Amino acid sequence: MTRKITLTDHEKTLRQLLLDVSSYIGTQSGCIKPQLRFTGGWVRDKLLGIESKDIDIGIDSMTGYRFGTLMKQYLDEPARRIQYGDDVVGRLAQIVANPEKSKHLETVTTKVLGLDIDLVNLRKETYHEDSRNPTMEFGTPEEDALRRDSTVNALFYNLETSEVEDLTRKGLKDMELKIIRTPLSPYQTFKDDPLRILRCIRFASKLGYNIEPKTEKSMSDESIKIALQTKISRERVGIEIEKMLKGPRPRYALSLIHRLGLYDTVFTDPSKERTLVIDTTLWAKAYNELCTIEKAEISGCPRPGALQIIKPLLMLNGHENYLAWLLCALTPWAKIENPVKQKKGAKKNPPMAVVIAREGLKTENKILNVIKDAAIYYTEIIATKDAFFEEASSVMVPMKRKQEALGREALGMAIRRWGGNWRSATLFAMLVEIMGAEESVGRQEIEEQYARWLTHIKNLDLMNAYTFKPVVDGAQLMRAFDRPSGKWILGALNIVMEWQLRNPGKTAIEEAIGEVKVRWKELGLD
């Protein structure tokens, strides 16, 4: 691994600009010329040959906001604008110190030469038992490096010398060894800020690194797990989990959470006492299966065929991949009943998977709706899929039942009932089934069933059945039957849709209304 960093043209210009600003600041009354460093993830990624447009700039003698203000002042001079161009620096936005958001000192986020940069002073942190937030002070480069979550994220690039600085004396070696370790004692590091546990898991999964044994042992410590559950805001936990699941190795991230015994610390409702014991014994089957599905279209997939059919039908894009991994993370909660007593006349209690995502990860409402649909409909999806094979394979089943199980009308109406999230719900159903299946044979049978069932749905042109529109609307039905609006409209529109599903391609309004007339008694009207 190289220890030299080669800058792009924009990075070279940014470096020179920052050095010029530093020299300018040194000439101002009451100011000391600041020493500047690119810090953290940008340095790591550049050493790995990965380009990054996000750069953190560490300043040794003033806040990021003060530096940013002076940089803008420097660039406002007419000669500088000619030298660097009118639009070199975007609007400087101050982030006021806010302990609840972990922004303890004034920093600035801005855009320079198309690069997103954060200006922040080097600092040290002092933690106190009675507070979850550290006291932040100006620090030396070494103190700033030692406060970080891992050695590979504690490397600096000195703008003055153009050299990589490894002030923990472990970062470069750990990159060569491909391991994640904390710069200081892992127990104290995690005790001070338990979120670092999840950050270590995230970077291990992002980089494909192992976690150093002593670091791993402290991550499993019961007191550290309690601190993670009680000391850290669930928004921050949710952000880390989202980054893991959107990263390059989500299976590895979940396997680390599993192996380190962190599942009921991360995927939990922190507002309630731990009264439910979650069995994760079989969870590995789910995340290993999803990893195999995700790689189904890659040459050398261990089980092609069925999975190569399933993948493009259920995971259409990166967002659906993320939803799949989030649902996979929640599969151990699929069969757990909500213990909250249902109040008479109240809205039905949400499934536990929804509660965990909402309270434990602070998941946004749009994604909670996907989880809710998956948790509510997965048993019906499994039953519908099983009925397809039961009826298709039996010669003793009456023709009417076969048509219901295999036909376009029944499947189309079911997909409409499951809604726009039905593909994600189907994948959730498959993973829950596989968790309970016998090894190898049972898993392969389930894969084949879903592949054949989904192919049948595709051949019937029903993958998007939830988007189909009735050929008539409520106003037309009211005119045709000379009746006011009421609950009967919904029933009539369902009859129209069933007719359309049985007769694809037909759009005659008169025929659709005629179908409603034939089945008028089903609406419970005179």
PDB file of C-alpha atoms in Angstrom, residues 195-328:
ATOM      1  CA  LEU A 195     -21.664   5.009  19.030  1.00  0.00           C
ATOM      2  CA  ARG A 196     -18.077   4.204  18.108  1.00  0.00           C
ATOM      3  CA  ILE A 197     -19.067   0.522  18.302  1.00  0.00           C
ATOM      4  CA  LEU A 198     -21.371   0.950  15.319  1.00  0.00           C
ATOM      5  CA  ARG A 199     -18.879   3.142  13.509  1.00  0.00           C
ATOM      6  CA  CYS A 200     -16.221   0.423  13.854  1.00  0.00           C
ATOM      7  CA  ILE A 201     -18.660  -2.134  12.470  1.00  0.00           C
ATOM      8  CA  ARG A 202     -19.565   0.202   9.615  1.00  0.00           C
ATOM      9  CA  PHE A 203     -15.963   0.818   8.600  1.00  0.00           C
ATOM     10  CA  ALA A 204     -15.061  -2.860   8.943  1.00  0.00           C
ATOM     11  CA  SER A 205     -17.910  -3.703   6.559  1.00  0.00           C
ATOM     12  CA  LYS A 206     -17.162  -0.790   4.231  1.00  0.00           C
ATOM     13  CA  LEU A 207     -13.471  -1.671   3.903  1.00  0.00           C
ATOM     14  CA  GLY A 208     -13.716  -5.448   4.305  1.00  0.00           C
ATOM     15  CA  TYR A 209     -11.452  -5.312   7.377  1.00  0.00           C
ATOM     16  CA  ASN A 210     -11.420  -7.516  10.479  1.00  0.00           C
ATOM     17  CA  ILE A 211     -11.904  -6.038  13.936  1.00  0.00           C
ATOM     18  CA  GLU A 212      -8.891  -6.435  16.228  1.00  0.00           C
ATOM     19  CA  PRO A 213      -9.646  -9.027  19.002  1.00  0.00           C
ATOM     20  CA  LYS A 214      -9.299  -6.691  22.022  1.00  0.00           C
ATOM     21  CA  THR A 215     -11.480  -4.111  20.303  1.00  0.00           C
ATOM     22  CA  GLU A 216     -14.043  -6.784  19.487  1.00  0.00           C
ATOM     23  CA  LYS A 217     -14.078  -8.062  23.070  1.00  0.00           C
ATOM     24  CA  SER A 218     -14.883  -4.588  24.433  1.00  0.00           C
ATOM     25  CA  MET A 219     -17.668  -4.185  21.860  1.00  0.00           C
ATOM     26  CA  SER A 220     -19.385  -7.217  23.437  1.00  0.00           C
ATOM     27  CA  ASP A 221     -19.020  -5.970  27.020  1.00  0.00           C
ATOM     28  CA  GLU A 222     -22.410  -5.833  28.738  1.00  0.00           C
ATOM     29  CA  SER A 223     -21.824  -2.408  30.307  1.00  0.00           C
ATOM     30  CA  ILE A 224     -20.847  -1.019  26.904  1.00  0.00           C
ATOM     31  CA  LYS A 225     -24.000  -2.444  25.343  1.00  0.00           C
ATOM     32  CA  ILE A 226     -26.118  -0.841  28.047  1.00  0.00           C
ATOM     33  CA  ALA A 227     -24.353   2.479  27.416  1.00  0.00           C
ATOM     34  CA  LEU A 228     -25.056   2.169  23.673  1.00  0.00           C
ATOM     35  CA  GLN A 229     -28.742   1.579  24.338  1.00  0.00           C
ATOM     36  CA  THR A 230     -29.183   4.339  26.910  1.00  0.00           C
ATOM     37  CA  LYS A 231     -26.593   7.018  26.132  1.00  0.00           C
ATOM     38  CA  ILE A 232     -26.850   7.446  22.371  1.00  0.00           C
ATOM     39  CA  SER A 233     -29.790   9.006  20.546  1.00  0.00           C
ATOM     40  CA  ARG A 234     -31.624   6.522  18.378  1.00  0.00           C
ATOM     41  CA  GLU A 235     -31.403   8.918  15.416  1.00  0.00           C
ATOM     42  CA  ARG A 236     -27.620   8.470  15.479  1.00  0.00           C
ATOM     43  CA  VAL A 237     -28.002   4.697  15.749  1.00  0.00           C
ATOM     44  CA  GLY A 238     -30.387   4.713  12.784  1.00  0.00           C
ATOM     45  CA  ILE A 239     -27.987   6.772  10.673  1.00  0.00           C
ATOM     46  CA  GLU A 240     -25.152   4.295  11.277  1.00  0.00           C
ATOM     47  CA  ILE A 241     -27.350   1.288  10.460  1.00  0.00           C
ATOM     48  CA  GLU A 242     -28.586   2.961   7.273  1.00  0.00           C
ATOM     49  CA  LYS A 243     -25.004   3.634   6.147  1.00  0.00           C
ATOM     50  CA  MET A 244     -24.070  -0.005   6.850  1.00  0.00           C
ATOM     51  CA  LEU A 245     -27.015  -1.370   4.885  1.00  0.00           C
ATOM     52  CA  LYS A 246     -26.354   0.975   1.959  1.00  0.00           C
ATOM     53  CA  GLY A 247     -22.649   0.111   1.996  1.00  0.00           C
ATOM     54  CA  PRO A 248     -20.798  -2.506  -0.050  1.00  0.00           C
ATOM     55  CA  ARG A 249     -20.990  -5.344   2.532  1.00  0.00           C
ATOM     56  CA  PRO A 250     -24.292  -5.232   4.453  1.00  0.00           C
ATOM     57  CA  ARG A 251     -24.169  -8.975   5.143  1.00  0.00           C
ATOM     58  CA  TYR A 252     -20.819  -8.571   6.888  1.00  0.00           C
ATOM     59  CA  ALA A 253     -22.202  -5.694   8.988  1.00  0.00           C
ATOM     60  CA  LEU A 254     -25.213  -7.742  10.126  1.00  0.00           C
ATOM     61  CA  SER A 255     -23.035 -10.771  10.819  1.00  0.00           C
ATOM     62  CA  LEU A 256     -20.813  -8.650  13.092  1.00  0.00           C
ATOM     63  CA  ILE A 257     -23.852  -7.320  14.971  1.00  0.00           C
ATOM     64  CA  HIS A 258     -25.026 -10.919  15.302  1.00  0.00           C
ATOM     65  CA  ARG A 259     -21.698 -12.420  16.413  1.00  0.00           C
ATOM     66  CA  LEU A 260     -20.984  -9.645  18.910  1.00  0.00           C
ATOM     67  CA  GLY A 261     -24.377 -10.140  20.576  1.00  0.00           C
ATOM     68  CA  LEU A 262     -25.562  -6.631  19.710  1.00  0.00           C
ATOM     69  CA  TYR A 263     -28.878  -7.481  18.032  1.00  0.00           C
ATOM     70  CA  ASP A 264     -31.176  -6.750  20.987  1.00  0.00           C
ATOM     71  CA  THR A 265     -29.160  -3.617  21.760  1.00  0.00           C
ATOM     72  CA  VAL A 266     -29.456  -2.143  18.271  1.00  0.00           C
ATOM     73  CA  PHE A 267     -32.780  -3.527  17.030  1.00  0.00           C
ATOM     74  CA  THR A 268     -34.819  -2.736  20.117  1.00  0.00           C
ATOM     75  CA  ASP A 269     -37.410  -0.366  21.544  1.00  0.00           C
ATOM     76  CA  PRO A 270     -35.349   1.679  24.014  1.00  0.00           C
ATOM     77  CA  SER A 271     -38.465   3.194  25.564  1.00  0.00           C
ATOM     78  CA  LYS A 272     -39.447  -0.195  27.004  1.00  0.00           C
ATOM     79  CA  GLU A 273     -37.701  -2.526  29.405  1.00  0.00           C
ATOM     80  CA  ARG A 274     -36.224  -5.647  27.846  1.00  0.00           C
ATOM     81  CA  THR A 275     -39.045  -8.099  28.451  1.00  0.00           C
ATOM     82  CA  LEU A 276     -39.014  -9.829  25.071  1.00  0.00           C
ATOM     83  CA  VAL A 277     -36.248 -12.323  24.382  1.00  0.00           C
ATOM     84  CA  ILE A 278     -35.454 -12.319  20.675  1.00  0.00           C
ATOM     85  CA  ASP A 279     -34.132 -15.567  19.255  1.00  0.00           C
ATOM     86  CA  THR A 280     -31.556 -14.784  16.564  1.00  0.00           C
ATOM     87  CA  THR A 281     -30.313 -18.377  16.233  1.00  0.00           C
ATOM     88  CA  LEU A 282     -31.630 -18.684  12.680  1.00  0.00           C
ATOM     89  CA  TRP A 283     -31.086 -15.077  11.600  1.00  0.00           C
ATOM     90  CA  ALA A 284     -27.873 -15.905   9.708  1.00  0.00           C
ATOM     91  CA  LYS A 285     -29.959 -17.920   7.245  1.00  0.00           C
ATOM     92  CA  ALA A 286     -31.804 -14.739   6.266  1.00  0.00           C
ATOM     93  CA  TYR A 287     -28.811 -12.442   5.747  1.00  0.00           C
ATOM     94  CA  ASN A 288     -26.767 -15.152   4.036  1.00  0.00           C
ATOM     95  CA  GLU A 289     -29.668 -15.839   1.676  1.00  0.00           C
ATOM     96  CA  LEU A 290     -30.150 -12.173   0.851  1.00  0.00           C
ATOM     97  CA  CYS A 291     -26.435 -11.798   0.143  1.00  0.00           C
ATOM     98  CA  THR A 292     -26.663 -14.697  -2.303  1.00  0.00           C
ATOM     99  CA  ILE A 293     -29.747 -13.189  -3.970  1.00  0.00           C
ATOM    100  CA  GLU A 294     -28.006  -9.837  -4.308  1.00  0.00           C
ATOM    101  CA  LYS A 295     -25.087 -11.497  -6.105  1.00  0.00           C
ATOM    102  CA  ALA A 296     -27.320 -13.680  -8.293  1.00  0.00           C
ATOM    103  CA  GLU A 297     -26.571 -11.763 -11.478  1.00  0.00           C
ATOM    104  CA  ILE A 298     -22.815 -11.864 -10.876  1.00  0.00           C
ATOM    105  CA  SER A 299     -20.788 -14.541 -12.658  1.00  0.00           C
ATOM    106  CA  GLY A 300     -19.935 -17.353 -10.264  1.00  0.00           C
ATOM    107  CA  CYS A 301     -23.075 -17.048  -8.108  1.00  0.00           C
ATOM    108  CA  PRO A 302     -23.158 -20.192  -5.896  1.00  0.00           C
ATOM    109  CA  ARG A 303     -26.838 -20.870  -6.682  1.00  0.00           C
ATOM    110  CA  PRO A 304     -27.893 -19.330 -10.025  1.00  0.00           C
ATOM    111  CA  GLY A 305     -31.137 -20.232 -11.767  1.00  0.00           C
ATOM    112  CA  ALA A 306     -33.978 -19.479  -9.341  1.00  0.00           C
ATOM    113  CA  LEU A 307     -32.166 -16.575  -7.707  1.00  0.00           C
ATOM    114  CA  GLN A 308     -31.359 -15.032 -11.078  1.00  0.00           C
ATOM    115  CA  ILE A 309     -35.122 -14.926 -11.682  1.00  0.00           C
ATOM    116  CA  ILE A 310     -35.964 -13.544  -8.224  1.00  0.00           C
ATOM    117  CA  LYS A 311     -33.346 -10.766  -8.053  1.00  0.00           C
ATOM    118  CA  PRO A 312     -34.513  -8.571 -10.992  1.00  0.00           C
ATOM    119  CA  LEU A 313     -38.178  -9.050 -10.074  1.00  0.00           C
ATOM    120  CA  LEU A 314     -37.910  -8.086  -6.387  1.00  0.00           C
ATOM    121  CA  MET A 315     -34.840  -5.819  -6.185  1.00  0.00           C
ATOM    122  CA  LEU A 316     -35.125  -3.330  -9.025  1.00  0.00           C
ATOM    123  CA  ASN A 317     -32.694  -0.649  -7.840  1.00  0.00           C
ATOM    124  CA  GLY A 318     -30.401   0.519  -5.070  1.00  0.00           C
ATOM    125  CA  HIS A 319     -33.257   1.802  -2.926  1.00  0.00           C
ATOM    126  CA  GLU A 320     -35.056  -1.546  -3.058  1.00  0.00           C
ATOM    127  CA  ASN A 321     -31.757  -3.243  -2.181  1.00  0.00           C
ATOM    128  CA  TYR A 322     -31.562  -1.054   0.927  1.00  0.00           C
ATOM    129  CA  LEU A 323     -35.188  -1.865   1.828  1.00  0.00           C
ATOM    130  CA  ALA A 324     -34.405  -5.560   1.411  1.00  0.00           C
ATOM    131  CA  TRP A 325     -31.489  -5.355   3.858  1.00  0.00           C
ATOM    132  CA  LEU A 326     -33.493  -3.333   6.377  1.00  0.00           C
ATOM    133  CA  LEU A 327     -36.318  -5.871   6.234  1.00  0.00           C
ATOM    134  CA  CYS A 328     -33.762  -8.664   6.556  1.00  0.00           C
TER     135      CYS A 328
END
